[in-house]
C-alpha positions as a Markdown table, in Angstrom:
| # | Residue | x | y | z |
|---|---|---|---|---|
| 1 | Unk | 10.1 | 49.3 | -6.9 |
| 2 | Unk | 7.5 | 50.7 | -4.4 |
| 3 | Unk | 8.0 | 54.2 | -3.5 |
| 4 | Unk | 5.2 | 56.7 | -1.7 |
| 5 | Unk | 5.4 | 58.6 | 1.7 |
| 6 | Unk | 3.2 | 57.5 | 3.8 |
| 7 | Unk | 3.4 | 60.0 | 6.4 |
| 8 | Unk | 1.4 | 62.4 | 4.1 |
| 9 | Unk | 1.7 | 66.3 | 5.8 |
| 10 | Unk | -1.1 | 68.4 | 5.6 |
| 11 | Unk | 1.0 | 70.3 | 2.8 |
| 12 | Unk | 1.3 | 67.6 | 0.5 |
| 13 | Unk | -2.6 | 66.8 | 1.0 |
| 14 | Unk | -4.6 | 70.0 | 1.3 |
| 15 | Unk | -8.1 | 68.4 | 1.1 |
| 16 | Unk | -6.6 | 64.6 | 2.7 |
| 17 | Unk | -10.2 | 63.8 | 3.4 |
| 18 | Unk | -11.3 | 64.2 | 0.0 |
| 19 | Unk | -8.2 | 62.3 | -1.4 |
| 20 | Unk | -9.1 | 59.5 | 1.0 |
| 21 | Unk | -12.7 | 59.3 | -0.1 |
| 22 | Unk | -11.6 | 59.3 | -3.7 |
| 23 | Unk | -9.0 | 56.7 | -3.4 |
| 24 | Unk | -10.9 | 54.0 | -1.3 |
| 25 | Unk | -14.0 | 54.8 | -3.7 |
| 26 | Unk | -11.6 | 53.8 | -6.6 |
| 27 | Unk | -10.5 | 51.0 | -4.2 |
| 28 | Unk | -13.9 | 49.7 | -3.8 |
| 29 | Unk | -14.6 | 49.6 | -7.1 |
| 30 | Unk | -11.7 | 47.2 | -7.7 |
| 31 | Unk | -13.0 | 45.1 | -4.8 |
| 32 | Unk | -16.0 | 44.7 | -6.5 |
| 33 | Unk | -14.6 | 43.7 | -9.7 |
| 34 | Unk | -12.4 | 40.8 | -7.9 |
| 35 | Unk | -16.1 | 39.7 | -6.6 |
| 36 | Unk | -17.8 | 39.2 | -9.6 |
| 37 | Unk | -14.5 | 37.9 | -11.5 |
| 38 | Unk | -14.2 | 40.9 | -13.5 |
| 39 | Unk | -10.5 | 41.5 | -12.2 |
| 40 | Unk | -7.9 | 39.8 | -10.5 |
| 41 | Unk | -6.8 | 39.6 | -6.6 |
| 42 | Unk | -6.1 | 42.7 | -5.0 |
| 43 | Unk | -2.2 | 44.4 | -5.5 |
| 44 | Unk | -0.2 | 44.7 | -2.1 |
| 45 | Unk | 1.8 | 48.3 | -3.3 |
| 46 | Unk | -1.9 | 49.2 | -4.5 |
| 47 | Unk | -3.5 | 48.5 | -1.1 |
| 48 | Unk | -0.5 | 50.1 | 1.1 |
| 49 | Unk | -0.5 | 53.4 | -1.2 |
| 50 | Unk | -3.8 | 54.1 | -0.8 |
| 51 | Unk | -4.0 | 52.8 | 2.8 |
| 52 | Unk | -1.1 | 55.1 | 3.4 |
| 53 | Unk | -3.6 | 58.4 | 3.3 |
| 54 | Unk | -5.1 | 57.2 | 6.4 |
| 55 | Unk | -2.5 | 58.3 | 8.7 |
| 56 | Unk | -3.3 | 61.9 | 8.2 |
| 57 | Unk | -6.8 | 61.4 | 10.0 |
| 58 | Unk | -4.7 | 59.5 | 13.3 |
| 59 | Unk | -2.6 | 62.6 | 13.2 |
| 60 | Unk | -5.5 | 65.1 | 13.0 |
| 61 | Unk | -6.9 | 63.6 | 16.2 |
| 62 | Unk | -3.6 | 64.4 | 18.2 |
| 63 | Unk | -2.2 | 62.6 | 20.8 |
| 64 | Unk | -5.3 | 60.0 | 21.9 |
| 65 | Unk | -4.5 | 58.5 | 19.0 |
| 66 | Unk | -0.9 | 58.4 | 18.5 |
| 67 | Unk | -0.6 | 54.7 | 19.4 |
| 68 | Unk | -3.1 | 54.1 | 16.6 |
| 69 | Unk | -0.7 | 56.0 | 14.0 |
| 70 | Unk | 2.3 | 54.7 | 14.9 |
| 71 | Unk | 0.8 | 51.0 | 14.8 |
| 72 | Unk | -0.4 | 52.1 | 11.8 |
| 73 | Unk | 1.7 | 53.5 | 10.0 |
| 74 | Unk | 4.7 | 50.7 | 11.0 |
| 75 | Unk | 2.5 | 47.9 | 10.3 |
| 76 | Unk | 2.2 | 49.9 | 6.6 |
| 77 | Unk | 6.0 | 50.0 | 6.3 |
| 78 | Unk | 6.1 | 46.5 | 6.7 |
| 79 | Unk | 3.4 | 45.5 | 4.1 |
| 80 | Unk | 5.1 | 47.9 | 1.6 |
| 81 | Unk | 8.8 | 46.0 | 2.2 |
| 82 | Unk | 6.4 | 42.7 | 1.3 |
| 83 | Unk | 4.8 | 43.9 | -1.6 |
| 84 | Unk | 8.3 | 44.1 | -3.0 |
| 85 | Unk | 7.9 | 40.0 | -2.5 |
| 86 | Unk | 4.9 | 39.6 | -2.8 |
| 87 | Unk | 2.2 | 40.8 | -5.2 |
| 88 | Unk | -1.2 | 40.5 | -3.4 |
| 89 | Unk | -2.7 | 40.4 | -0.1 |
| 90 | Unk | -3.6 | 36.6 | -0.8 |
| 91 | Unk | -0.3 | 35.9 | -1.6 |
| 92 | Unk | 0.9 | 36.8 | 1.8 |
| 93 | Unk | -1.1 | 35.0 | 4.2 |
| 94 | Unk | -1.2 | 32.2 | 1.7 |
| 95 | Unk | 2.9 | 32.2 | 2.8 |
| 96 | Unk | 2.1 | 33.1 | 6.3 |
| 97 | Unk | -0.4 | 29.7 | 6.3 |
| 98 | Unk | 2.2 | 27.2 | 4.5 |
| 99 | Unk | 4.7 | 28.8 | 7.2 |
| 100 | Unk | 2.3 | 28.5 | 10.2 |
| 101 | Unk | 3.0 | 32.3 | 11.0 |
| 102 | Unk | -0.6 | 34.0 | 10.3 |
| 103 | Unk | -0.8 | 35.4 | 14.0 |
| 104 | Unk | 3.1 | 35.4 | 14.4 |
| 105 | Unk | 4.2 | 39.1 | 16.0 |
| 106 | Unk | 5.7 | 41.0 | 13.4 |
| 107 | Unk | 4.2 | 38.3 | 10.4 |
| 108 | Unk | 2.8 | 40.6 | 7.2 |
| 109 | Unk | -0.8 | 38.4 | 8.0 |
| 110 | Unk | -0.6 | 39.9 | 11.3 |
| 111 | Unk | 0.3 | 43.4 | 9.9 |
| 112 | Unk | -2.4 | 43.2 | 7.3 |
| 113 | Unk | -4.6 | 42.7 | 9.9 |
| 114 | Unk | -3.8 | 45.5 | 12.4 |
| 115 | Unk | -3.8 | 47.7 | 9.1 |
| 116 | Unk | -7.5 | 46.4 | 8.4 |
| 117 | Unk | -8.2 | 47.3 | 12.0 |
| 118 | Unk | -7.2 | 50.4 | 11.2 |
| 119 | Unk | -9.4 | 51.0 | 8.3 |
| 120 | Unk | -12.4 | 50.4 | 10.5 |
| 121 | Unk | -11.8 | 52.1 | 13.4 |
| 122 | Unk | -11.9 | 55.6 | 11.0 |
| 123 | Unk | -14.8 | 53.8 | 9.5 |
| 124 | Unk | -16.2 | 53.9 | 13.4 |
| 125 | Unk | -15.3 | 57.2 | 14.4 |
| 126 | Unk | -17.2 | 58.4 | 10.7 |
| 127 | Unk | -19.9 | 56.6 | 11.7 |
| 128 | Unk | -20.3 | 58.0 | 15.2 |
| 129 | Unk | -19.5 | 61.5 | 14.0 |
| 130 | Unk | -22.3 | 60.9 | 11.8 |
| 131 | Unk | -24.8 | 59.8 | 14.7 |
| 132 | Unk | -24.4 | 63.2 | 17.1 |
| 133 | Unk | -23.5 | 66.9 | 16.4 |
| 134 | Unk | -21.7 | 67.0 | 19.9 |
| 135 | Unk | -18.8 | 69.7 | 19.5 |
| 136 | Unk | -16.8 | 67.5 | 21.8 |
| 137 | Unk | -15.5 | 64.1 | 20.6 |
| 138 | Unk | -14.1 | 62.4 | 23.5 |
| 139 | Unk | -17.7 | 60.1 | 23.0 |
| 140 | Unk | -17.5 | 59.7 | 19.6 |
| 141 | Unk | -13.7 | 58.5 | 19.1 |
| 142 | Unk | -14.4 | 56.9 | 23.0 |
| 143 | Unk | -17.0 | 54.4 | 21.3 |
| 144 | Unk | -15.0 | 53.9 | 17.8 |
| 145 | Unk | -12.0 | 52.7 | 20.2 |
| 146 | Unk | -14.1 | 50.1 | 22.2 |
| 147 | Unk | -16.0 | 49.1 | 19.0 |
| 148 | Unk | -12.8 | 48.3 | 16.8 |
| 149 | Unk | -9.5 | 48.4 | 18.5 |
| 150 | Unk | -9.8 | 47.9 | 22.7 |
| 151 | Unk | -10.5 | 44.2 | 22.4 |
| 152 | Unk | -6.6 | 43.8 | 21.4 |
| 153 | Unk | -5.0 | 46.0 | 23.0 |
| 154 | Unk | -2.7 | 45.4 | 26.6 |
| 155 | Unk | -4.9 | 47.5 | 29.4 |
| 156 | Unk | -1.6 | 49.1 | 29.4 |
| 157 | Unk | -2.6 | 51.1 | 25.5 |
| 158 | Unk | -6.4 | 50.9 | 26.8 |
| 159 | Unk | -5.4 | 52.7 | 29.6 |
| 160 | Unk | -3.1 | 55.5 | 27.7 |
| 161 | Unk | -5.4 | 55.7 | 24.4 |
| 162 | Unk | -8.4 | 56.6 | 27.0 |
| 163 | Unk | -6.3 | 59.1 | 29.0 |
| 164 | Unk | -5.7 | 60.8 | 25.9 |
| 165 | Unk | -9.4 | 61.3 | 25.0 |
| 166 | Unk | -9.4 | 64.2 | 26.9 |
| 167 | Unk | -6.3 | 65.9 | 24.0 |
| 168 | Unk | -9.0 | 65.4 | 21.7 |
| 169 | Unk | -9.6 | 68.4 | 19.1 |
| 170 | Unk | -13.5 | 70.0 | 19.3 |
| 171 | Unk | -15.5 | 69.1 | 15.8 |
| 172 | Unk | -15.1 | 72.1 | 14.7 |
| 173 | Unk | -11.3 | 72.1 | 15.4 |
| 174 | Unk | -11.1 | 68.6 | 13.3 |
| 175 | Unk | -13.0 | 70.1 | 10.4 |
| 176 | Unk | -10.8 | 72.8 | 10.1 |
| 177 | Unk | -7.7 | 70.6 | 10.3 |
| 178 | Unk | -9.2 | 68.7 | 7.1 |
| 179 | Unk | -10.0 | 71.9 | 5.3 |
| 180 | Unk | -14.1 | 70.7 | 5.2 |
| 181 | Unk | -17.1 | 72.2 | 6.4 |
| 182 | Unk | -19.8 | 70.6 | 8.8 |
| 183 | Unk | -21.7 | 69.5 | 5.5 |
| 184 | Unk | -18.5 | 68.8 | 3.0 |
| 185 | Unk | -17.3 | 66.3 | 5.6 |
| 186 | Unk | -20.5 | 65.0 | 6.4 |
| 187 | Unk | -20.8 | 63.9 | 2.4 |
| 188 | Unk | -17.2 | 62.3 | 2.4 |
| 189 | Unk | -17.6 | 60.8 | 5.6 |
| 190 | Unk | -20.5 | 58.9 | 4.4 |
| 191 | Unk | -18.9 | 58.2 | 1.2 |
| 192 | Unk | -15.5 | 56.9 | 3.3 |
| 193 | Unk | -18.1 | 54.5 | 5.0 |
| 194 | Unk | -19.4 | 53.1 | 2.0 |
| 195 | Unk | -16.5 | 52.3 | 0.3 |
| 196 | Unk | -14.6 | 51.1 | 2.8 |
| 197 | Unk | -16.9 | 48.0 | 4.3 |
| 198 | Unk | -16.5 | 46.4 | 0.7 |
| 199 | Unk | -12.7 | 46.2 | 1.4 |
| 200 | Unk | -12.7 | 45.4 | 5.5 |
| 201 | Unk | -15.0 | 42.1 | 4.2 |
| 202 | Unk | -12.7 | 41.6 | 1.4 |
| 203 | Unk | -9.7 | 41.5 | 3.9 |
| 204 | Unk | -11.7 | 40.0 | 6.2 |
| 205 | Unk | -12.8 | 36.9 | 3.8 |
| 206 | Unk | -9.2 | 36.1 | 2.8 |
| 207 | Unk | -8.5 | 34.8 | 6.8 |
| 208 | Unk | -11.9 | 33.2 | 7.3 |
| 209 | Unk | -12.0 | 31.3 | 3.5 |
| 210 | Unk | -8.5 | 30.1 | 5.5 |
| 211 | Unk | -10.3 | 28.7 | 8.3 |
| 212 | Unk | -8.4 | 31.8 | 10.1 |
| 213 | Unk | -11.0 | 33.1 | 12.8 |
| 214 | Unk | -10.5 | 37.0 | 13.1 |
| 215 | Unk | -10.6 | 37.0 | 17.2 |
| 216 | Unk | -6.9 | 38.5 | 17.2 |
């Protein structure tokens, strides 16, 4: 039976951005191995528990991104009540596509999706942290939302999710919520980046290999 918190407290996870790094590194790996036949599809409790981690970066970033957490993290709740059914990621939009419910509200392809979304928009905000040393991120998470997650949302949780931009903690303040310094983050942020694309394309591939186009 699956069992992990995934509303991880800063207590539980004292360095949560090094935990993250390591885990999707790890994750990566496995990605890899499913690519060059090495290893089979991709577990659904192995996916959700390290997925699960993530939620303590929505939470560092306060209240612009609380939508994003709570999306998040109930979209993860769902896929870890599937993975009790089902045993890989393929296998549930496989059910989803023999059930015609792949963009169905509430459908675990749908979830796995938002989830994915998810996944990139930290990938995003990494990468625009990355690209400035501007103390103030209303900018950089400003451009990670429009890149990743605005195109489907209402205008009602574009509207809120901007509003809140202004909440946002200063660099420094968000470094010091992770327990990293300017350069520590800086090397796990890069390594977050690099370890996560190989996954977002797997996820990705698993839709369009269906003939599922990835405009919702």
């Amino acid at each position: 039976m699956v069992s992990f918190n995934m509303e991880h407290s800063d207590s539980e996870i004292p360095f949560p951005l090094s935990a993250i790094t390591e885990a999707f590194e790890n994750l990566s790996e496995k990605v890899k191995g499913i690519k060059n036949g090495s290893t089979g599809h991709l577990r659904l409790d192995n996916f959700c528990e390290i997925a699960s981690l993530v939620s303590v970066l929505f939470r560092c970033l306060g209240l612009a991104f609380k939508f994003a957490e709570m999306e998040y993290v109930a979209k993860l709740h769902a896929l870890v009540d599937a993975s009790k059914t089902f045993q890989t990621l393929q296998d549930i939009i496989d059910h989803d596509v023999a059930n015609y419910t792949v963009k169905t509200s509430g459908s675990n392809s749908r979830n796995l999706r938002r989830v994915r979304q998810g996944l990139d928009l930290v990938r995003a905000i990494f990468e625009q942290l990355l690209s400035t040393s501007d103390s103030y991120l209303k900018e950089v998470a400003s451009t990670a939302y429009a890149e990743v997650c605005a195109p489907y949302h209402t205008w009602a949780v574009r509207t809120a999710v901007y509003a809140g931009m202004y909440t946002l903690p200063t660099r420094e303040q968000l470094f010091l919520k992770l327990n990293e310094t300017e350069q520590s983050a800086e090397k796990k942020m890069r390594r977050y980046i690099s370890a996560s694309l190989p996954i977002i394309e797997y996820i990705d591939k698993l839709y369009l290999s269906r003939n599922i186009v990835l405009d919702w």
